[in-house]
Amino acid sequence: MTAVVETEGLTKFYGKRRGLEDLTLEIHPGEVFGYLGPNGAGKTTTIRLLLDVIRPTRGLARVLGADPRDAAIRGRIGYLPGELALEGREKASEYLEFLAGVRGGVAKGRIEALAERLEADLSVRMGQLSKGNKQKVGLIQAFMHEPEFLILDEPTSGLDPLVQQEFLAMVREVRTAGRTVLMSSHVLAEVEHVSDRVGIVRRGRLVAVEDIAALREKAVRKVELHFDAPVPEEAFRDLPGVRELKVEGASLRCTIDGRPDALIKAAARFTVVHMVSAEPDLEEIFLTYYSEDVHHAPVGA
Amino acid sequence: MPLLVRKTLRDYRRALIGWTIGICLFSGMYTSFFPQMRENPDFYSQAALAKYPDGVRKLMGGLENITSGTGFLQAVVYQLFVPLLFTMCAVVLANRALAAPEESGTLELTLTLPVDRKRLVLERFAGLAVALLVVAVVSLAVLAILGSAVGLDVSFDRILAAHTGLYLLVLLFGTLALAVGAATGKKALAMSVAGAYAVVGYVVNALSADVEVMKWLNVFSPFHYYSEGNPLVNGFPIGDYLVLLAATAVLTLTAVLSFDRRDVGV
């Protein structure tokens, strides 16, 4: 099976400023690929290169087996821009019909069904849509022609939590149907529940591609344990993966790299009354990758 | 009609109605002054000569024979104000084809449709050409009807010839704005380039009879090909109009090729 996205040394400079450098990446058919990175890291640059909105400085990209310049393949892609601009006096429904027409039509009732699902009001003029409603219109146009490949740039921005859940359900349905999704985000929490793999991009470079399960293991987690009586610090010292240990009376704080197994077993000897484990923070994952970069750098130099 | 052309026209609709009304009102209002002018030929030609200093009068095309139907139509409609207004309309609409949507960000989604970039530019150009044609046809009809009502006594085929030139002239300036917008994505730049070319082209043409340098430069002025043949008197100056058309074709090609090879929206 040919890859849905295949890039080799894909590089984009805006004048002297680096947008993306040396991206080699493959996205397989049927997977949901989360593309993570802070703002300005090169996510949108990558996406625009795949859609031929901008042209690479060097390197190769193939999308659905074809050159991105081939206009015909864009009919098989659904795209939600990161900064979706919709304006004018045209009604959202008219605009969607226009887009559907250019893409060769969509199934009857499909637009209305999606609008109902996302609770979007399509009778509003585009210039008067709220940010959230704009995003909904953007999602409808991306999903409506049931494309083989969905490219969603920061899809959940501006959506309220209930609509976000509905959107994630739509992404899962697309995956179940065997189609492919590339979605970018700067928040891991937004993509981790639907993604099979994630790529992390930082300062224009892809620093890691992991599957979600592996990424979770690498994640640094803050953990807090409260006991019914003061505990001795020695019982928790030098446990594998436990760092920044701080024991104060009956409470313990630390961070964990990877599995919490050793900490849990050590804590099991005492009576645990309360436990808090924060979701791993993406920024901390970035920092792990970043510090790895720093460690490796002198060796190469 | 292709979907993108239809969509372009739909987007133009309100602006188009406004410009059409404006241009028709303007040329219609001036045309309706003609009976007064005809009643008092001596007074008005004296007034025209007295009111403007020599240089200004040259810039306004001489203002000779202002009391004959042909001279009057030339002076009040085809000489300066209507071409100016219509050119503004063309440049504003042309900017809405590529540069304005690029600056506002709406072009990005359009580009990701399964439409070749070359075709996109061509269809946007076609939308512009049709839109300007609508303004031209409506204003031609208004002028012809009003002209015969006030007894201008200029035959329709002469007005048609002059109006065709007007259409080709503004299409050229519109296409120039489209081409600059296609190449750079900057609407202020597109507007300045087209506006400056129109103003300089007009001045060069108006002064070409007296100033030697201007005569040479006049080869590059679209107004030269627009007015040289005096279509209100002589009918279609085919060769001159073909030059305007050829320049438009070259600019369209430039727009297509330059837009096809650059990054959009960065």
Coordinates of C-alpha atoms in Angstrom, one line a residue:
Chain A
M1 CA 0.0 0.0 0.0
T2 CA 1.4 3.4 -0.9
A3 CA 1.9 5.9 1.8
V4 CA -0.7 8.7 2.1
V5 CA 2.1 11.2 2.8
E6 CA 5.7 10.7 2.0
T7 CA 8.3 13.4 2.4
E8 CA 12.0 13.4 2.0
G9 CA 14.2 16.2 3.1
L10 CA 11.3 18.6 2.8
T11 CA 12.6 22.1 3.6
K12 CA 11.1 25.5 3.5
F13 CA 12.8 28.8 4.1
Y14 CA 11.0 32.1 4.1
G15 CA 13.9 34.2 3.0
K16 CA 16.5 33.5 5.7
R17 CA 13.9 32.4 8.3
R18 CA 13.6 28.6 8.7
G19 CA 10.0 27.4 8.3
L20 CA 10.8 23.7 8.1
E21 CA 14.0 21.8 7.6
D22 CA 14.7 18.4 6.4
L23 CA 11.4 16.7 7.1
T24 CA 11.3 13.0 6.3
L25 CA 8.0 11.5 7.3
E26 CA 5.6 8.9 6.2
I27 CA 1.9 8.7 7.1
H28 CA 0.3 5.4 6.4
P29 CA -3.2 4.7 5.1
G30 CA -5.8 4.4 7.8
E31 CA -3.9 6.0 10.6
V32 CA -4.6 9.2 12.6
F33 CA -1.4 11.1 12.8
G34 CA -1.1 13.8 15.4
Y35 CA 1.3 16.6 14.5
L36 CA 2.4 18.4 17.6
G37 CA 4.5 21.4 18.3
P38 CA 4.4 24.9 19.8
N39 CA 3.1 27.7 17.7
G40 CA 5.6 28.7 15.0
A41 CA 7.3 25.3 15.0
G42 CA 6.5 24.5 11.4
K43 CA 3.2 22.6 11.5
T44 CA 1.3 24.9 9.3
T45 CA 4.3 25.2 7.0
T46 CA 4.3 21.4 6.5
I47 CA 0.6 21.3 5.9
R48 CA 0.8 24.2 3.3
L49 CA 3.6 22.4 1.5
L50 CA 1.5 19.2 1.3
L51 CA -1.3 21.2 -0.2
D52 CA 0.8 23.2 -2.6
V53 CA -0.1 26.6 -1.1
I54 CA 3.6 27.2 -0.7
R55 CA 6.5 25.5 -2.5
P56 CA 9.4 23.7 -0.9
T57 CA 12.9 25.3 -0.9
R58 CA 14.2 21.7 -1.5
G59 CA 13.1 18.2 -0.8
L60 CA 10.3 16.0 -2.0
A61 CA 6.7 15.5 -1.0
R62 CA 4.1 13.1 -2.3
V63 CA 0.5 13.1 -1.3
L64 CA -1.8 10.2 -2.1
G65 CA 1.0 9.0 -4.4
A66 CA 1.1 12.2 -6.5
D67 CA 2.9 15.4 -6.6
P68 CA 1.1 18.1 -4.5
R69 CA 1.0 20.2 -7.7
D70 CA -1.4 17.8 -9.3
A71 CA -4.7 19.7 -8.7
A72 CA -6.8 16.5 -9.1
I73 CA -5.5 15.0 -5.9
R74 CA -6.8 17.9 -3.9
G75 CA -10.3 16.7 -4.6
R76 CA -9.5 13.6 -2.5
I77 CA -8.3 15.7 0.4
G78 CA -10.4 17.6 3.0
Y79 CA -8.6 20.5 4.6
L80 CA -9.3 22.7 7.5
P81 CA -6.9 25.7 7.6
G82 CA -5.4 26.8 10.9
E83 CA -6.5 30.3 10.5
L84 CA -9.7 29.9 8.7
A85 CA -10.9 33.2 7.1
L86 CA -14.5 33.4 6.0
E87 CA -16.0 36.7 5.1
G88 CA -18.6 38.4 3.0
R89 CA -22.3 38.6 2.8
E90 CA -22.7 35.1 1.5
K91 CA -24.5 32.6 3.6
A92 CA -22.5 29.8 5.0
S93 CA -24.8 27.2 3.3
E94 CA -24.2 28.9 -0.1
Y95 CA -20.5 28.9 0.4
L96 CA -20.5 25.2 1.3
E97 CA -22.5 24.4 -1.8
F98 CA -20.0 26.3 -3.9
L99 CA -17.1 24.3 -2.4
A100 CA -19.1 21.0 -2.8
G101 CA -19.7 21.9 -6.5
V102 CA -16.0 22.5 -7.2
R103 CA -15.1 19.2 -5.6
G104 CA -17.6 17.4 -7.7
G105 CA -20.6 17.3 -5.4
V106 CA -21.4 15.7 -2.1
A107 CA -24.1 13.3 -1.0
K108 CA -27.5 14.9 -0.6
G109 CA -28.3 15.9 3.0
R110 CA -24.7 15.4 4.0
I111 CA -24.1 19.1 4.7
E112 CA -27.3 19.4 6.8
A113 CA -26.4 16.2 8.7
L114 CA -23.0 17.5 9.6
A115 CA -24.4 20.9 10.5
E116 CA -26.9 19.3 12.9
R117 CA -24.2 17.2 14.5
L118 CA -22.0 20.2 15.1
E119 CA -24.9 22.4 15.9
A120 CA -23.9 24.9 13.3
D121 CA -26.3 27.6 11.9
L122 CA -25.7 27.8 8.2
S123 CA -28.2 30.5 7.5
V124 CA -25.8 33.1 8.9
R125 CA -23.8 35.4 6.6
M126 CA -20.2 34.4 6.6
G127 CA -18.9 37.7 7.8
Q128 CA -21.1 37.5 10.9
L129 CA -20.2 34.0 12.0
S130 CA -18.7 33.8 15.5
K131 CA -15.2 32.2 15.8
G132 CA -16.7 28.9 17.0
N133 CA -19.2 28.8 14.1
K134 CA -16.5 29.6 11.6
Q135 CA -14.6 26.6 12.8
K136 CA -17.7 24.5 12.5
V137 CA -18.2 25.6 8.9
G138 CA -14.6 24.8 8.3
L139 CA -15.0 21.3 9.7
I140 CA -18.2 20.7 7.6
Q141 CA -16.4 21.7 4.4
A142 CA -13.4 19.4 5.3
F143 CA -15.6 16.4 6.1
M144 CA -18.5 16.8 3.7
H145 CA -17.1 15.1 0.6
E146 CA -15.8 12.1 2.6
P147 CA -12.2 12.6 1.5
E148 CA -9.6 9.8 1.6
F149 CA -7.3 12.1 3.5
L150 CA -8.2 14.8 6.0
I151 CA -5.7 17.5 6.9
L152 CA -6.9 19.4 10.0
D153 CA -4.7 22.3 11.2
E154 CA -5.6 23.0 14.9
P155 CA -9.1 21.7 14.4
T156 CA -10.4 22.1 17.9
S157 CA -9.5 25.8 18.4
G158 CA -12.6 27.8 19.2
L159 CA -14.9 24.8 19.8
D160 CA -16.7 24.3 23.0
P161 CA -16.0 21.0 24.9
L162 CA -19.2 19.3 23.7
V163 CA -18.6 20.1 20.1
Q164 CA -15.0 19.0 20.6
Q165 CA -16.3 15.6 21.7
E166 CA -18.5 15.4 18.6
F167 CA -15.6 16.3 16.4
L168 CA -13.4 13.6 18.0
A169 CA -16.2 11.1 17.3
M170 CA -16.2 12.2 13.7
V171 CA -12.4 11.6 13.5
R172 CA -12.8 8.1 15.0
E173 CA -15.5 7.3 12.4
V174 CA -13.2 8.4 9.6
R175 CA -10.5 6.1 11.0
T176 CA -12.9 3.2 11.3
A177 CA -13.8 3.7 7.7
G178 CA -10.1 3.2 6.9
R179 CA -9.4 6.8 5.8
T180 CA -6.4 8.8 6.9
V181 CA -6.2 11.9 9.1
L182 CA -3.4 14.3 9.8
M183 CA -4.2 16.7 12.6
S184 CA -2.0 19.3 14.2
S185 CA -2.2 20.8 17.6
H186 CA -0.1 22.4 20.2
V187 CA -1.8 20.5 23.0
L188 CA -1.2 16.8 23.3
A189 CA -4.5 16.3 25.2
E190 CA -6.3 17.3 22.0
V191 CA -4.9 14.6 19.8
E192 CA -3.8 11.8 22.2
H193 CA -7.2 10.2 22.5
V194 CA -7.7 9.7 18.7
S195 CA -4.1 9.5 17.3
D196 CA -2.3 6.3 16.5
R197 CA 1.0 8.1 16.1
V198 CA 2.3 11.6 16.8
G199 CA 5.1 13.5 15.3
I200 CA 6.7 16.3 17.4
V201 CA 8.1 19.2 15.5
R202 CA 10.1 21.9 17.1
R203 CA 11.8 24.9 15.6
G204 CA 11.3 23.6 12.1
R205 CA 12.6 20.1 12.8
L206 CA 10.8 16.9 13.4
V207 CA 12.3 15.7 16.7
A208 CA 10.4 12.5 17.2
V209 CA 7.7 10.2 15.8
E210 CA 6.2 8.0 18.4
D211 CA 3.2 5.9 18.8
I212 CA 0.9 7.3 21.5
A213 CA 1.4 4.4 23.9
A214 CA 5.2 4.9 23.7
L215 CA 4.9 8.6 24.2
R216 CA 2.8 8.2 27.3
E217 CA 5.5 6.0 28.8
K218 CA 8.1 8.7 28.1
A219 CA 5.9 11.4 29.5
V220 CA 6.9 13.1 32.7
R221 CA 4.1 13.1 35.2
K222 CA 3.7 15.0 38.4
V223 CA 2.4 12.7 41.2
E224 CA 1.2 13.6 44.6
L225 CA 0.4 11.0 47.3
H226 CA -1.2 11.6 50.7
F227 CA -0.9 9.1 53.5
D228 CA -2.8 8.7 56.8
A229 CA 0.5 9.2 58.7
P230 CA 3.9 10.7 58.1
V231 CA 6.2 8.5 55.9
P232 CA 9.9 8.1 55.9
E233 CA 11.7 9.6 52.9
E234 CA 14.1 6.7 52.7
A235 CA 11.3 4.4 51.7
F236 CA 11.0 6.3 48.4
R237 CA 14.6 7.3 47.7
D238 CA 16.3 6.0 44.6
L239 CA 13.3 4.4 43.1
P240 CA 13.7 4.0 39.3
G241 CA 12.0 6.8 37.4
V242 CA 11.2 8.9 40.4
R243 CA 12.7 12.4 40.4
E244 CA 12.3 15.6 42.4
L245 CA 11.2 13.7 45.4
K246 CA 9.8 15.8 48.3
V247 CA 8.4 14.2 51.4
E248 CA 6.7 16.5 53.9
G249 CA 5.1 14.7 56.8
A250 CA 2.2 12.7 55.4
S251 CA 2.5 13.9 51.8
L252 CA 4.8 13.1 49.0
R253 CA 5.4 14.9 45.7
C254 CA 7.6 13.8 42.8
T255 CA 7.7 13.5 39.1
I256 CA 7.8 10.2 37.2
D257 CA 9.5 9.3 34.0
G258 CA 7.7 6.5 32.3
R259 CA 6.0 3.8 34.4
P260 CA 4.8 4.6 37.9
D261 CA 5.2 1.0 38.9
A262 CA 8.1 1.3 41.4
L263 CA 6.5 4.3 43.2
I264 CA 3.1 2.5 43.5
K265 CA 4.7 -0.6 45.0
A266 CA 6.7 1.5 47.4
A267 CA 3.6 3.4 48.4
A268 CA 1.6 0.2 48.9
R269 CA 3.4 -0.4 52.1
F270 CA 1.6 2.6 53.7
T271 CA -2.0 3.6 53.8
V272 CA -2.7 5.9 50.8
V273 CA -5.7 8.2 51.4
H274 CA -5.4 10.4 48.3
M275 CA -3.5 10.4 45.0
V276 CA -3.2 13.0 42.3
S277 CA -1.6 12.3 39.0
A278 CA -1.6 15.2 36.5
E279 CA -2.0 14.5 32.8
P280 CA 1.4 14.7 31.2
D281 CA 2.1 18.2 30.0
L282 CA 3.2 18.4 26.4
E283 CA 5.6 21.2 27.1
E284 CA 7.4 18.8 29.5
I285 CA 7.6 16.2 26.8
F286 CA 9.1 18.8 24.5
L287 CA 11.6 19.6 27.2
T288 CA 12.5 15.9 27.4
Y289 CA 13.1 15.8 23.7
Y290 CA 14.9 19.1 23.8
S291 CA 17.3 18.1 26.5
E292 CA 18.0 14.9 24.6
D293 CA 19.0 17.0 21.7
V294 CA 21.3 19.0 23.9
H295 CA 22.9 15.9 25.2
H296 CA 23.5 14.4 21.8
A297 CA 24.7 17.6 20.2
P298 CA 28.2 17.7 21.5
V299 CA 28.8 14.1 20.4
G300 CA 28.0 15.0 16.8
A301 CA 30.0 18.2 16.8
Chain B
M1 CA -20.6 29.2 -17.1
P2 CA -17.8 27.7 -14.9
L3 CA -18.5 27.6 -11.2
L4 CA -15.6 29.9 -10.3
V5 CA -16.6 32.6 -12.7
R6 CA -20.2 32.4 -11.4
K7 CA -18.9 32.6 -7.9
T8 CA -16.7 35.6 -8.7
L9 CA -19.7 37.4 -10.3
R10 CA -21.8 36.6 -7.3
D11 CA -19.1 38.1 -5.0
Y12 CA -19.0 41.2 -7.2
R13 CA -22.8 41.6 -7.3
R14 CA -23.3 44.4 -4.8
A15 CA -20.1 46.3 -5.8
L16 CA -21.1 45.9 -9.5
I17 CA -24.6 47.3 -8.9
G18 CA -23.1 50.3 -7.1
W19 CA -20.5 51.1 -9.7
T20 CA -23.0 50.6 -12.6
I21 CA -25.4 53.1 -11.0
G22 CA -22.6 55.5 -10.2
I23 CA -21.1 55.5 -13.7
C24 CA -24.6 55.7 -15.3
L25 CA -25.7 58.5 -13.1
F26 CA -22.5 60.4 -13.7
S27 CA -22.5 60.1 -17.5
G28 CA -26.3 60.5 -17.7
M29 CA -26.3 63.6 -15.6
Y30 CA -23.7 65.3 -17.7
T31 CA -25.4 64.2 -21.0
S32 CA -28.6 65.7 -19.9
F33 CA -27.0 69.2 -19.7
F34 CA -26.6 69.1 -23.4
P35 CA -29.8 70.9 -24.4
Q36 CA -28.7 74.0 -22.3
M37 CA -25.4 73.9 -24.0
R38 CA -26.9 73.7 -27.4
E39 CA -29.3 76.6 -26.7
N40 CA -26.4 78.9 -25.8
P41 CA -23.4 77.8 -27.9
D42 CA -21.6 81.0 -27.7
F43 CA -21.9 81.5 -24.0
Y44 CA -20.8 77.9 -23.2
S45 CA -17.8 77.7 -25.5
Q46 CA -16.7 81.1 -24.2
A47 CA -17.2 79.9 -20.7
A48 CA -15.2 76.7 -21.4
L49 CA -12.4 78.7 -22.9
A50 CA -12.4 81.3 -20.2
K51 CA -12.9 79.1 -17.2
Y52 CA -9.8 76.9 -17.7
P53 CA -6.3 78.1 -18.3
D54 CA -4.6 76.8 -21.5
G55 CA -2.7 73.9 -19.8
V56 CA -5.7 72.6 -17.9
R57 CA -7.8 72.7 -21.1
K58 CA -5.2 70.7 -22.9
L59 CA -5.4 68.1 -20.1
M60 CA -9.1 68.0 -20.5
G61 CA -8.8 67.2 -24.2
G62 CA -9.1 70.7 -25.6
L63 CA -12.8 71.3 -24.9
E64 CA -13.2 72.3 -28.6
N65 CA -16.5 71.9 -30.3
I66 CA -18.2 71.4 -27.0
T67 CA -21.5 72.6 -28.3
S68 CA -21.8 69.9 -31.0
G69 CA -23.1 66.5 -30.0
T70 CA -19.9 64.7 -30.8
G71 CA -17.7 67.3 -29.1
F72 CA -19.9 67.4 -26.1
L73 CA -20.0 63.6 -25.6
Q74 CA -16.3 63.4 -26.1
A75 CA -15.6 66.2 -23.5
V76 CA -18.1 65.2 -20.8
V77 CA -18.1 61.4 -21.1
Y78 CA -15.2 59.9 -23.0
Q79 CA -12.5 62.3 -22.3
L80 CA -11.7 62.2 -18.6
F81 CA -14.2 61.6 -15.9
V82 CA -16.0 58.5 -17.1
P83 CA -12.7 56.7 -18.0
L84 CA -11.3 57.7 -14.6
L85 CA -14.4 56.5 -12.7
F86 CA -14.6 53.3 -14.7
T87 CA -10.9 52.6 -14.3
M88 CA -11.3 52.9 -10.5
C89 CA -14.1 50.4 -10.7
A90 CA -12.0 48.0 -12.8
V91 CA -9.0 48.3 -10.4
V92 CA -11.2 47.8 -7.3
L93 CA -12.9 44.8 -8.7
A94 CA -9.6 43.4 -10.0
N95 CA -8.1 43.6 -6.5
R96 CA -11.0 41.4 -5.2
A97 CA -10.0 38.6 -7.6
L98 CA -6.7 37.6 -5.9
A99 CA -4.9 40.2 -3.9
A100 CA -7.7 41.0 -1.5
P101 CA -8.6 37.4 -0.7
E102 CA -5.0 36.6 -0.3
E103 CA -4.5 39.4 2.2
S104 CA -7.6 38.4 4.2
G105 CA -6.7 34.7 4.0
T106 CA -9.8 33.5 2.2
L107 CA -7.7 32.5 -0.8
E108 CA -6.0 29.6 1.0
L109 CA -9.1 27.4 1.0
T110 CA -9.8 28.3 -2.6
L111 CA -6.3 27.2 -3.6
T112 CA -6.8 23.8 -1.9
L113 CA -9.7 23.0 -4.1
P114 CA -9.1 20.7 -7.0
V115 CA -8.6 23.6 -9.4
D116 CA -5.3 24.2 -11.2
R117 CA -3.8 27.6 -10.3
K118 CA -3.6 28.7 -13.9
R119 CA -7.3 28.0 -14.3
L120 CA -8.1 29.9 -11.1
V121 CA -6.4 33.0 -12.4
L122 CA -8.1 32.6 -15.9
E123 CA -11.5 32.2 -14.4
R124 CA -11.0 35.1 -12.0
F125 CA -10.0 37.2 -15.1
A126 CA -13.0 36.0 -17.0
G127 CA -15.2 37.0 -14.0
L128 CA -13.6 40.5 -14.0
A129 CA -14.0 40.8 -17.8
V130 CA -17.7 39.8 -17.6
A131 CA -18.4 42.2 -14.7
L132 CA -16.8 45.1 -16.5
L133 CA -18.8 44.2 -19.6
V134 CA -22.0 44.4 -17.6
V135 CA -21.1 48.0 -16.5
A136 CA -20.1 48.9 -20.1
V137 CA -23.3 47.5 -21.7
V138 CA -25.6 49.1 -19.2
S139 CA -23.9 52.5 -19.4
L140 CA -23.8 52.2 -23.2
A141 CA -27.6 51.7 -23.2
V142 CA -28.2 54.6 -20.8
L143 CA -26.0 56.9 -23.0
A144 CA -27.6 55.8 -26.2
I145 CA -31.1 56.3 -25.0
L146 CA -30.5 59.5 -23.1
G147 CA -28.3 60.8 -26.0
S148 CA -31.2 60.4 -28.5
A149 CA -33.6 61.9 -26.0
V150 CA -31.6 65.1 -25.6
G151 CA -30.8 65.2 -29.3
L152 CA -27.1 64.6 -29.2
D153 CA -27.4 63.5 -32.8
V154 CA -24.5 61.0 -32.6
S155 CA -25.2 57.7 -34.4
F156 CA -25.3 54.5 -32.2
D157 CA -22.5 52.8 -34.0
R158 CA -20.1 55.7 -33.2
I159 CA -21.1 55.6 -29.5
L160 CA -20.7 51.8 -29.6
A161 CA -17.2 52.3 -31.1
A162 CA -16.2 54.8 -28.4
H163 CA -17.7 52.7 -25.7
T164 CA -15.9 49.6 -26.9
G165 CA -12.7 51.5 -26.6
L166 CA -13.6 52.6 -23.1
Y167 CA -14.3 49.0 -22.1
L168 CA -10.9 47.8 -23.6
L169 CA -9.1 50.6 -21.8
V170 CA -10.5 49.9 -18.3
L171 CA -10.1 46.1 -18.9
L172 CA -6.4 46.8 -19.5
F173 CA -6.0 48.7 -16.3
G174 CA -8.1 46.1 -14.4
T175 CA -5.9 43.4 -15.8
L176 CA -2.8 45.3 -14.8
A177 CA -4.1 45.4 -11.2
L178 CA -4.9 41.7 -11.4
A179 CA -1.4 40.9 -12.7
V180 CA 0.3 42.9 -10.0
G181 CA -1.9 41.3 -7.4
A182 CA -1.3 37.8 -8.8
A183 CA 2.5 38.4 -8.8
T184 CA 2.8 40.0 -5.4
G185 CA -0.4 39.4 -3.4
K186 CA -0.5 43.0 -2.3
K187 CA -3.6 45.0 -3.1
A188 CA -2.2 48.4 -2.2
L189 CA 0.7 47.9 -4.6
A190 CA -1.6 46.6 -7.3
M191 CA -3.9 49.6 -6.9
S192 CA -0.9 52.1 -6.9
V193 CA 0.7 50.6 -10.0
A194 CA -2.5 50.5 -12.0
G195 CA -3.6 54.0 -10.7
A196 CA -0.2 55.6 -11.4
Y197 CA 0.0 54.0 -14.9
A198 CA -3.5 55.4 -15.7
V199 CA -2.7 58.9 -14.5
V200 CA 0.7 59.1 -16.1
G201 CA -0.7 57.5 -19.3
Y202 CA -3.5 60.1 -19.4
V203 CA -1.2 63.1 -18.8
V204 CA 1.4 61.9 -21.4
N205 CA -1.4 61.4 -24.0
A206 CA -2.9 64.8 -23.3
L207 CA 0.4 66.6 -23.6
S208 CA 1.8 64.6 -26.5
A209 CA 0.6 67.1 -29.1
D210 CA 2.9 69.8 -27.6
V211 CA 5.8 68.1 -25.9
E212 CA 8.2 66.1 -28.0
V213 CA 9.2 63.7 -25.2
M214 CA 5.6 62.9 -24.5
K215 CA 5.0 62.1 -28.1
W216 CA 7.6 59.3 -27.8
L217 CA 6.3 58.1 -24.5
N218 CA 2.8 58.1 -25.8
V219 CA 3.5 54.8 -27.5
F220 CA 3.2 53.3 -24.0
S221 CA 0.1 55.1 -23.0
P222 CA -3.1 53.2 -23.3
F223 CA -5.0 56.5 -23.7
H224 CA -3.2 57.0 -27.0
Y225 CA -4.8 53.9 -28.4
Y226 CA -8.1 54.8 -26.8
S227 CA -8.4 58.3 -28.2
E228 CA -6.1 58.6 -31.2
G229 CA -8.6 57.2 -33.7
N230 CA -11.4 59.5 -32.5
P231 CA -14.0 56.7 -32.6
L232 CA -16.9 59.1 -32.1
V233 CA -16.1 60.6 -35.4
N234 CA -14.4 57.9 -37.4
G235 CA -15.9 54.7 -35.9
F236 CA -13.8 51.6 -34.8
P237 CA -10.0 52.2 -34.9
I238 CA -9.4 48.4 -35.2
G239 CA -5.6 48.5 -35.1
D240 CA -5.6 50.7 -31.9
Y241 CA -8.1 48.5 -30.1
L242 CA -6.1 45.4 -31.0
V243 CA -3.1 46.9 -29.3
L244 CA -5.2 47.4 -26.1
L245 CA -6.5 43.9 -26.4
A246 CA -3.0 42.5 -27.0
A247 CA -1.6 44.3 -23.9
T248 CA -4.5 42.8 -21.9
A249 CA -3.6 39.4 -23.2
V250 CA 0.0 39.8 -22.2
L251 CA -0.9 41.0 -18.7
T252 CA -3.2 38.0 -18.3
L253 CA -0.5 35.6 -19.3
T254 CA 1.9 37.4 -16.9
A255 CA -0.7 37.0 -14.1
V256 CA -1.2 33.3 -14.8
L257 CA 2.5 32.5 -14.9
S258 CA 3.6 34.6 -11.9
F259 CA 0.8 33.3 -9.7
D260 CA 1.5 29.7 -10.7
R261 CA 5.0 29.8 -9.4
R262 CA 4.9 31.5 -6.1
D263 CA 4.0 30.9 -2.4
V264 CA 0.6 32.2 -1.5
G265 CA -0.3 34.0 1.7
V266 CA 3.2 34.3 3.3

